[in-house]
Coordinates of C-alpha atoms in Angstrom, one line a residue:
M1 CA 15.0 31.4 -100.1
P2 CA 12.6 28.8 -102.2
D3 CA 10.0 26.4 -100.8
R4 CA 10.9 23.4 -98.8
P5 CA 11.4 20.5 -100.9
D6 CA 9.1 17.4 -100.6
T7 CA 9.6 14.9 -97.9
P8 CA 11.8 12.2 -98.2
A9 CA 12.1 9.9 -101.4
P10 CA 11.8 6.4 -100.9
D11 CA 15.5 5.8 -101.2
G12 CA 15.9 7.9 -98.1
N13 CA 17.4 10.8 -100.0
R14 CA 15.1 13.7 -98.5
T15 CA 15.4 15.8 -101.8
A16 CA 12.6 14.4 -104.2
D17 CA 11.4 15.7 -107.3
A18 CA 10.6 19.3 -105.8
G19 CA 14.1 19.9 -104.9
L20 CA 15.1 19.3 -108.5
P21 CA 15.2 23.1 -109.2
L22 CA 17.4 23.7 -106.4
L23 CA 19.8 21.0 -107.3
R24 CA 20.2 22.4 -110.9
A25 CA 20.8 25.9 -109.4
A26 CA 23.5 24.6 -107.3
V27 CA 25.1 22.5 -110.0
A28 CA 24.8 25.5 -112.4
R29 CA 26.6 27.6 -109.5
L30 CA 29.5 24.8 -109.4
A31 CA 29.8 24.6 -113.4
P32 CA 33.1 26.4 -113.2
V33 CA 34.6 23.7 -110.9
L34 CA 32.9 20.7 -112.3
P35 CA 35.1 19.4 -115.0
M36 CA 38.1 19.5 -113.1
L37 CA 36.2 17.8 -110.3
T38 CA 34.9 15.2 -112.6
E39 CA 38.3 14.6 -113.9
L40 CA 39.6 13.9 -110.5
G41 CA 36.6 11.8 -109.4
E42 CA 37.6 9.7 -112.5
R43 CA 41.1 9.1 -111.1
F44 CA 40.1 8.1 -107.7
E45 CA 37.5 6.0 -109.4
A46 CA 40.2 4.3 -111.7
S47 CA 42.0 3.5 -108.5
G48 CA 39.2 1.7 -106.6
H49 CA 38.2 4.6 -104.5
E50 CA 35.2 6.9 -103.8
L51 CA 35.5 10.5 -103.6
A52 CA 32.8 13.4 -103.0
L53 CA 32.5 17.0 -102.7
V54 CA 31.4 17.8 -99.3
G55 CA 30.7 20.5 -96.4
G56 CA 31.0 24.4 -97.4
P57 CA 31.2 24.2 -100.9
V58 CA 27.9 22.4 -101.3
R59 CA 25.9 24.4 -98.9
D60 CA 27.1 27.7 -100.4
A61 CA 26.3 26.4 -104.0
F62 CA 22.8 26.1 -102.8
L63 CA 23.1 29.8 -100.9
G64 CA 24.1 31.2 -104.2
R65 CA 27.8 31.7 -103.4
V66 CA 31.0 30.3 -104.4
S67 CA 33.0 28.8 -102.1
P68 CA 36.9 30.0 -102.5
D69 CA 38.2 26.4 -101.4
L70 CA 37.0 23.1 -102.2
D71 CA 36.7 20.1 -99.3
L72 CA 36.5 16.7 -100.4
T73 CA 36.3 13.4 -98.9
T74 CA 37.4 10.0 -99.8
D75 CA 37.8 6.3 -98.5
A76 CA 41.3 6.4 -99.7
L77 CA 44.3 6.7 -96.9
P78 CA 46.5 9.8 -97.1
E79 CA 49.4 7.7 -99.0
E80 CA 46.7 6.5 -101.3
I81 CA 45.3 10.1 -102.1
L82 CA 48.9 11.2 -102.8
R83 CA 49.4 8.4 -105.2
V84 CA 46.4 9.6 -107.1
V85 CA 46.9 13.0 -107.1
T86 CA 50.8 13.0 -107.7
G87 CA 51.2 14.2 -111.5
W88 CA 48.0 15.9 -111.5
A89 CA 48.0 18.1 -109.2
D90 CA 50.3 21.5 -109.9
A91 CA 51.2 21.2 -106.2
H92 CA 50.4 19.2 -103.3
W93 CA 51.2 19.4 -99.6
D94 CA 50.4 16.8 -96.4
I95 CA 50.7 19.2 -93.4
G96 CA 47.6 17.9 -92.4
R97 CA 48.3 14.2 -93.2
D98 CA 48.2 12.8 -89.4
F99 CA 44.6 14.1 -89.5
G100 CA 43.9 12.5 -93.0
T101 CA 44.1 15.6 -94.9
I102 CA 46.0 16.3 -98.2
G103 CA 46.1 19.8 -99.6
L104 CA 46.7 20.4 -103.5
R105 CA 46.4 23.2 -105.8
K106 CA 45.2 22.5 -109.8
G107 CA 45.3 26.0 -111.8
S108 CA 43.5 28.5 -109.5
F109 CA 41.8 26.0 -107.2
V110 CA 42.7 25.2 -103.6
I111 CA 41.5 21.7 -102.7
E112 CA 41.7 19.6 -99.4
I113 CA 41.1 16.0 -99.6
T114 CA 40.4 14.2 -96.4
T115 CA 40.1 10.5 -95.4
Y116 CA 36.6 9.7 -94.1
R117 CA 36.4 10.6 -90.8
A118 CA 35.3 9.0 -87.4
D119 CA 37.1 11.1 -84.9
T120 CA 35.4 11.9 -81.4
Y121 CA 36.7 13.5 -78.3
D122 CA 37.3 11.1 -75.2
R123 CA 35.0 13.6 -73.4
T124 CA 37.7 14.7 -71.2
S125 CA 40.6 15.5 -73.7
R126 CA 41.3 18.9 -75.4
K127 CA 42.3 16.6 -78.4
P128 CA 40.2 14.4 -80.6
E129 CA 41.4 10.8 -81.1
V130 CA 41.5 10.7 -84.9
M131 CA 39.9 7.4 -86.6
F132 CA 39.3 6.9 -90.4
G133 CA 36.0 5.8 -91.6
D134 CA 34.9 3.4 -94.2
S135 CA 31.9 5.3 -95.8
L136 CA 30.6 8.3 -97.1
E137 CA 27.4 8.0 -94.8
G138 CA 29.7 7.2 -91.7
D139 CA 31.7 10.6 -92.4
L140 CA 28.6 12.7 -93.0
V141 CA 27.0 11.6 -89.7
R142 CA 30.1 12.8 -88.1
R143 CA 29.7 16.4 -89.5
D144 CA 28.9 19.1 -87.3
F145 CA 25.4 20.5 -89.0
T146 CA 23.3 19.0 -91.6
V147 CA 23.8 21.9 -93.8
N148 CA 27.3 21.1 -93.7
A149 CA 26.3 17.1 -94.2
M150 CA 25.5 17.2 -97.8
A151 CA 27.6 15.6 -100.3
V152 CA 28.2 15.3 -104.3
R153 CA 29.6 12.0 -105.5
L154 CA 32.5 12.2 -107.9
P155 CA 32.4 12.0 -111.0
S156 CA 28.8 10.9 -111.1
L157 CA 27.6 14.0 -109.6
E158 CA 25.1 12.0 -107.5
F159 CA 23.5 14.3 -104.6
V160 CA 23.6 13.1 -101.2
D161 CA 21.5 14.4 -98.3
I162 CA 20.4 11.5 -96.0
H163 CA 20.2 14.1 -93.0
G164 CA 17.9 16.7 -94.4
G165 CA 20.6 19.3 -95.0
L166 CA 18.6 21.0 -97.8
P167 CA 15.2 21.2 -95.9
D168 CA 17.2 22.7 -93.2
L169 CA 19.0 25.1 -95.4
V170 CA 15.5 26.3 -96.7
Q171 CA 14.0 26.8 -93.4
Q172 CA 17.4 28.5 -92.4
R173 CA 17.6 26.2 -89.5
L174 CA 20.8 24.5 -87.7
M175 CA 20.2 21.1 -86.8
T176 CA 23.0 18.3 -86.3
P177 CA 23.1 15.1 -88.2
S178 CA 23.0 13.1 -85.1
A179 CA 21.3 13.9 -81.6
P180 CA 22.9 17.4 -80.7
E181 CA 23.9 16.3 -77.0
E182 CA 25.8 13.5 -78.7
S183 CA 27.3 15.8 -81.2
F184 CA 28.3 18.1 -78.6
A185 CA 29.7 15.4 -76.4
D186 CA 32.1 14.5 -79.3
D187 CA 33.4 17.9 -80.0
P188 CA 32.0 20.7 -77.8
L189 CA 33.7 23.4 -80.3
R190 CA 30.7 22.6 -82.4
M191 CA 28.7 24.7 -80.1
M192 CA 30.7 27.8 -80.9
R193 CA 30.4 26.7 -84.6
A194 CA 26.6 26.9 -84.1
A195 CA 26.9 30.5 -82.9
R196 CA 29.2 31.3 -85.5
F197 CA 27.3 30.0 -88.3
A198 CA 23.9 31.7 -86.8
S199 CA 26.2 34.9 -87.6
Q200 CA 27.6 34.0 -91.1
L201 CA 24.4 32.4 -92.4
G202 CA 22.0 34.4 -90.4
F203 CA 20.1 31.1 -89.3
E204 CA 18.4 30.3 -86.2
V205 CA 19.6 26.9 -84.4
A206 CA 16.8 24.3 -83.4
P207 CA 15.2 24.5 -80.3
E208 CA 16.8 21.1 -79.5
V209 CA 20.2 22.4 -80.2
R210 CA 19.9 25.5 -78.1
A211 CA 18.9 23.2 -75.3
A212 CA 21.9 20.7 -75.9
M213 CA 24.2 24.1 -75.9
T214 CA 22.8 25.1 -72.9
E215 CA 23.2 21.8 -71.1
R216 CA 26.6 21.0 -72.2
A217 CA 28.0 24.5 -72.1
G218 CA 30.5 23.9 -69.3
T219 CA 32.2 21.0 -71.5
L220 CA 33.5 23.8 -73.7
S221 CA 36.1 24.1 -70.9
I222 CA 38.2 21.1 -72.7
I223 CA 38.6 22.8 -75.9
S224 CA 42.1 24.7 -76.3
A225 CA 41.7 28.5 -76.0
E226 CA 43.3 28.7 -79.7
R227 CA 40.4 26.5 -81.3
I228 CA 37.8 28.8 -79.1
R229 CA 39.5 32.1 -80.4
D230 CA 39.6 31.0 -83.8
E231 CA 35.7 30.2 -83.8
F232 CA 35.1 33.4 -81.8
T233 CA 37.1 35.7 -84.5
K234 CA 35.4 34.2 -87.3
L235 CA 32.0 35.1 -85.5
L236 CA 33.1 38.7 -84.7
L237 CA 34.0 39.1 -88.3
S238 CA 30.7 37.9 -89.8
P239 CA 28.2 40.1 -91.1
D240 CA 26.0 40.0 -88.2
P241 CA 27.9 39.0 -84.9
R242 CA 25.4 40.2 -82.7
R243 CA 23.1 37.0 -83.4
G244 CA 25.7 34.8 -82.5
L245 CA 27.1 36.6 -79.4
A246 CA 23.7 36.5 -77.8
L247 CA 23.4 33.0 -78.6
L248 CA 26.7 32.5 -76.6
V249 CA 25.5 34.6 -73.7
D250 CA 22.0 33.2 -73.7
T251 CA 23.3 29.4 -73.4
G252 CA 25.8 30.3 -71.1
L253 CA 28.8 29.4 -73.4
A254 CA 30.4 33.0 -73.0
D255 CA 30.6 32.2 -69.4
V256 CA 33.2 29.5 -70.3
F257 CA 35.7 32.0 -72.3
L258 CA 34.5 35.5 -72.1
P259 CA 32.6 35.9 -68.7
E260 CA 33.2 39.9 -69.0
L261 CA 30.6 39.8 -71.4
P262 CA 27.5 38.1 -69.9
A263 CA 28.5 40.1 -66.7
L264 CA 27.1 43.6 -68.6
R265 CA 23.8 42.1 -68.4
L266 CA 22.8 43.3 -64.7
E267 CA 24.8 46.6 -65.1
L268 CA 22.6 49.5 -65.7
D269 CA 23.9 52.1 -68.1
E270 CA 24.9 55.4 -66.5
H271 CA 22.6 57.3 -69.0
H272 CA 19.6 54.9 -67.9
R273 CA 18.7 55.1 -71.4
H274 CA 19.5 51.2 -72.2
K275 CA 18.2 47.9 -70.7
D276 CA 21.9 47.3 -69.5
V277 CA 25.5 48.0 -70.5
Y278 CA 25.3 44.5 -72.5
H279 CA 22.7 45.9 -74.8
H280 CA 24.5 48.8 -75.2
S281 CA 27.5 47.0 -76.1
L282 CA 26.0 45.2 -78.7
I283 CA 24.8 48.4 -80.1
V284 CA 28.0 49.8 -80.2
L285 CA 29.5 47.1 -81.9
E286 CA 26.7 47.1 -84.7
Q287 CA 27.4 50.9 -85.0
A288 CA 31.1 50.5 -85.2
I289 CA 30.6 47.8 -88.0
A290 CA 28.7 50.5 -89.9
L291 CA 31.1 52.9 -89.7
E292 CA 34.0 50.7 -91.2
G293 CA 35.0 51.4 -94.5
P294 CA 35.1 49.1 -97.9
A295 CA 37.2 46.1 -97.7
D296 CA 39.3 47.7 -100.5
G297 CA 39.5 50.9 -98.8
P298 CA 42.5 53.0 -97.8
P299 CA 43.9 52.1 -94.2
E300 CA 42.4 55.7 -92.5
S301 CA 38.6 54.4 -93.7
V302 CA 39.2 51.3 -91.2
P303 CA 38.6 48.4 -94.0
G304 CA 36.0 46.1 -92.8
P305 CA 35.8 43.6 -91.2
D306 CA 38.4 45.2 -88.5
L307 CA 39.0 42.7 -85.7
V308 CA 40.6 45.3 -83.6
L309 CA 37.8 47.7 -83.9
R310 CA 35.3 45.2 -83.4
L311 CA 36.7 43.4 -80.2
A312 CA 37.4 47.0 -78.6
A313 CA 33.6 47.9 -79.4
L314 CA 32.3 44.6 -77.7
L315 CA 34.7 45.2 -74.8
H316 CA 34.6 48.9 -74.1
D317 CA 32.8 48.8 -71.1
I318 CA 33.9 45.5 -69.4
G319 CA 35.4 47.6 -66.6
K320 CA 31.8 49.2 -65.4
P321 CA 30.9 46.1 -63.0
A322 CA 34.1 46.4 -61.3
T323 CA 33.6 50.5 -61.2
R324 CA 30.0 50.9 -60.4
R325 CA 28.8 52.9 -57.3
F326 CA 25.7 54.0 -56.1
E327 CA 25.5 57.8 -55.7
D328 CA 23.4 59.6 -53.3
G329 CA 20.2 60.8 -54.9
G330 CA 20.1 57.4 -57.1
G331 CA 22.6 58.0 -59.3
V332 CA 25.2 55.5 -60.8
S333 CA 28.7 56.0 -61.5
F334 CA 31.8 54.1 -63.0
H335 CA 34.7 56.2 -62.7
H336 CA 37.8 55.4 -64.2
H337 CA 36.1 52.0 -65.7
E338 CA 38.1 52.7 -69.1
L339 CA 41.2 52.0 -67.2
V340 CA 40.1 49.1 -65.3
G341 CA 38.5 48.1 -68.5
A342 CA 41.7 48.3 -70.8
K343 CA 43.5 45.8 -67.8
L344 CA 40.5 43.5 -68.0
A345 CA 40.3 43.3 -71.8
S346 CA 44.0 42.8 -72.0
K347 CA 44.0 40.0 -69.3
R348 CA 41.2 38.4 -71.4
L349 CA 42.6 38.5 -74.8
K350 CA 45.9 37.3 -73.5
A351 CA 44.0 34.0 -71.8
M352 CA 42.2 33.6 -75.3
R353 CA 45.8 33.5 -76.8
F354 CA 45.2 36.7 -79.3
D355 CA 48.4 38.0 -80.5
K356 CA 50.1 40.8 -78.4
E357 CA 49.8 43.5 -80.9
T358 CA 45.9 42.9 -81.4
T359 CA 45.8 42.9 -77.4
K360 CA 47.8 46.2 -77.0
Q361 CA 45.4 47.7 -79.6
V362 CA 42.3 46.7 -78.3
A363 CA 43.2 47.7 -74.8
R364 CA 44.7 51.0 -75.7
L365 CA 41.2 51.8 -77.6
V366 CA 39.4 50.6 -74.4
E367 CA 41.6 53.2 -72.2
L368 CA 41.0 56.1 -74.8
H369 CA 37.4 55.4 -75.7
L370 CA 36.0 58.2 -72.9
R371 CA 38.7 60.8 -73.8
F372 CA 36.6 62.8 -76.1
H373 CA 34.0 63.5 -73.3
G374 CA 36.3 66.0 -72.0
Y375 CA 36.0 67.9 -74.9
G376 CA 32.7 69.5 -74.2
D377 CA 31.9 72.5 -76.3
G378 CA 35.2 72.7 -77.9
Q379 CA 36.9 74.1 -75.4
W380 CA 40.3 72.0 -75.7
T381 CA 43.4 73.8 -76.0
D382 CA 45.6 73.0 -79.1
S383 CA 47.9 71.3 -76.7
A384 CA 45.0 68.9 -75.8
V385 CA 44.1 68.1 -79.3
R386 CA 47.8 67.3 -79.8
R387 CA 47.8 65.0 -76.8
Y388 CA 44.6 63.2 -78.2
V389 CA 46.3 62.5 -81.4
T390 CA 49.6 61.5 -79.9
D391 CA 48.3 59.1 -77.3
A392 CA 45.8 57.5 -80.1
G393 CA 48.9 57.1 -82.7
P394 CA 48.0 54.9 -85.5
L395 CA 44.8 53.8 -83.6
L396 CA 43.3 57.3 -84.2
S397 CA 41.0 56.2 -87.1
R398 CA 39.7 53.4 -85.3
L399 CA 39.1 55.6 -82.2
H400 CA 37.0 58.2 -84.4
R401 CA 34.9 55.5 -85.2
L402 CA 34.8 53.8 -81.7
T403 CA 33.8 57.1 -79.8
R404 CA 31.2 57.8 -82.3
S405 CA 29.6 54.3 -81.9
D406 CA 29.6 54.9 -78.3
C407 CA 26.9 57.2 -78.5
T408 CA 23.4 55.3 -78.1
T409 CA 21.3 57.7 -76.6
R410 CA 17.6 57.8 -77.8
N411 CA 17.7 61.9 -77.3
A412 CA 17.7 63.1 -80.7
R413 CA 19.0 66.5 -79.4
K414 CA 21.8 65.1 -77.1
A415 CA 22.9 62.9 -79.9
Q416 CA 23.1 65.7 -82.6
R417 CA 25.3 67.6 -80.0
L418 CA 27.8 64.8 -79.7
S419 CA 27.9 64.1 -83.4
R420 CA 28.8 68.0 -84.1
A421 CA 31.2 68.4 -81.3
Y422 CA 33.1 65.3 -82.7
D423 CA 32.8 66.8 -86.3
D424 CA 34.4 69.6 -84.9
L425 CA 37.5 67.7 -82.9
E426 CA 38.2 65.9 -86.2
Q427 CA 38.2 69.6 -88.1
R428 CA 40.7 70.7 -85.6
I429 CA 42.9 67.6 -85.8
E430 CA 42.5 67.7 -89.8
R431 CA 43.8 71.7 -89.4
L432 CA 46.6 71.1 -86.8
A433 CA 47.7 68.0 -89.1
A434 CA 48.2 69.9 -91.9
E435 CA 50.0 72.7 -90.1
E436 CA 52.1 70.8 -88.0
E437 CA 52.4 67.2 -89.4
L438 CA 50.5 65.9 -86.3
A439 CA 50.8 62.5 -86.8
S440 CA 54.6 62.3 -86.5
V441 CA 55.2 64.7 -83.7
R442 CA 58.6 64.8 -82.2
P443 CA 60.6 67.2 -80.1
E444 CA 62.2 69.8 -81.9
L445 CA 65.6 68.7 -80.9
N446 CA 66.8 65.3 -81.8
G447 CA 68.6 62.7 -79.3
N448 CA 72.0 63.7 -80.4
E449 CA 71.2 67.5 -80.2
I450 CA 69.9 66.8 -76.6
A451 CA 73.0 65.2 -75.5
E452 CA 75.3 67.8 -77.1
T453 CA 73.3 70.6 -75.6
L454 CA 73.6 69.2 -72.1
G455 CA 76.6 67.2 -72.6
I456 CA 75.3 64.1 -71.3
R457 CA 75.6 60.6 -72.7
P458 CA 72.7 58.2 -73.8
G459 CA 70.8 56.7 -71.1
P460 CA 67.8 57.1 -68.8
V461 CA 68.7 61.1 -68.3
L462 CA 68.8 61.5 -72.1
G463 CA 65.3 59.9 -72.3
E464 CA 63.8 62.0 -69.3
A465 CA 65.2 65.2 -71.5
Y466 CA 63.4 63.9 -74.5
D467 CA 60.1 63.5 -72.8
Y468 CA 60.6 66.8 -71.4
L469 CA 60.8 68.4 -74.8
L470 CA 58.3 66.1 -76.3
S471 CA 55.7 67.6 -73.4
V472 CA 57.1 71.3 -74.7
R473 CA 56.1 70.2 -78.4
L474 CA 52.7 69.1 -77.4
D475 CA 51.9 72.1 -75.1
D476 CA 53.1 74.9 -77.4
G477 CA 53.3 73.5 -80.7
P478 CA 56.4 74.3 -83.0
I479 CA 58.7 76.9 -81.6
G480 CA 61.9 76.5 -83.5
K481 CA 65.1 74.8 -82.4
D482 CA 66.6 77.7 -80.4
A483 CA 63.5 78.3 -78.2
A484 CA 63.4 74.5 -77.5
R485 CA 67.3 74.7 -76.5
E486 CA 66.2 77.5 -74.1
K487 CA 63.6 75.8 -72.4
L488 CA 65.7 72.4 -72.4
L489 CA 68.5 74.4 -70.6
A490 CA 66.1 76.1 -68.0
W491 CA 64.4 72.5 -67.5
W492 CA 68.2 71.1 -66.9
T493 CA 69.3 73.9 -64.5
K494 CA 66.1 73.5 -62.2
R495 CA 66.6 69.9 -62.5
E496 CA 70.4 69.9 -61.1
T497 CA 69.5 72.8 -58.6
P498 CA 68.7 71.1 -55.3
A499 CA 65.1 72.4 -53.9

């Protein structure tokens, strides 16, 4: 990062002459969109209204990045915005009109224009009271952090930084435009955003921001589960989720919406190689992220960032606190923590309003994450390998990565042994898959053939017979239809014969 700009200029703008190189660089990065933005600014100016580029696009220009979406703010009300953009935009929509936002598309650019805001929570409600402001300065002070409270007036391209966002950006610091306790009282979700931006940008929160987060953590409970989930998801999909997760735990915010995570801090890992299960889980998350494939990779590479894998890595051991037992001799056990953890993960993700498929997949991975440890020195039968693959189903690629990530031992020999064992298991899976189309294992008789063989109609009994033949297929591999029919009839005879 460049050196910190000088102290505020006499006009109150904190970017004096020393900040000019940064400004020029930011303008250069915005160059592809400036003609279009200038043209739009001129239309607003001709209509007697102000317009400014604000927030993420301005911040990202200073960070050397190009923001995919453009956020603008204006003193014009939504109906006035529509009058200005109609005939100029290629398309527009007003889904956010009640909140003062009009969306539009111009060429390949997506733009959101929002009326100056002055909304706050009444500090007991889950929903903000939307109020429109009348000045850019009033809008900027309502923003979450100073690095997001910088603006560029249009069409003049005047840079506005009345809250010192650029110096904070240079110092990689998250600070609020107003007093942190007041900012978080207005919108407690901003505390979640602090953790998210810490992970996304690699910034540190200012000490006073951290103190306010700790003091006001409990007020996060007035925010809807859906809004918390969305911020948490963005954090988890960031380049460095550990930084933000640690902030959530240390300030007490995680206690409000994900109490299972801080509960891991006091639970000793059964290998006694980590400070606690909490830190072990964060390491597993980091190692799982390292095993994700490229974003444009094939599905079997688990292209990153992958929400299901990251959630499973973070939550894989949350069943340990409930299952901890102190054994004779000083040992600690966590028997069946994977089963308990799967239920806890499902319950928590439902409470956070994650979709059913994500919840189901994460819980299944948590349930299966210890299965490999029964593999030992490769003594599994082919039947056991088939069951491992069948139980994992479409989650097999993620399970591979989760299992490998769960090895955090500092014992190099043990780590190498586990890695070799899993290499061997994957090779066996590949061999069996090539021989037997393992990913789509089915009984060798279909439902119609089973019904015909046994002379029964579709129903629960047919399902029972199907499950029996599936277990035969998993245990014995391909045996042919005739042999499968013989086994089915023998099973049927035994089933029909009273004990």
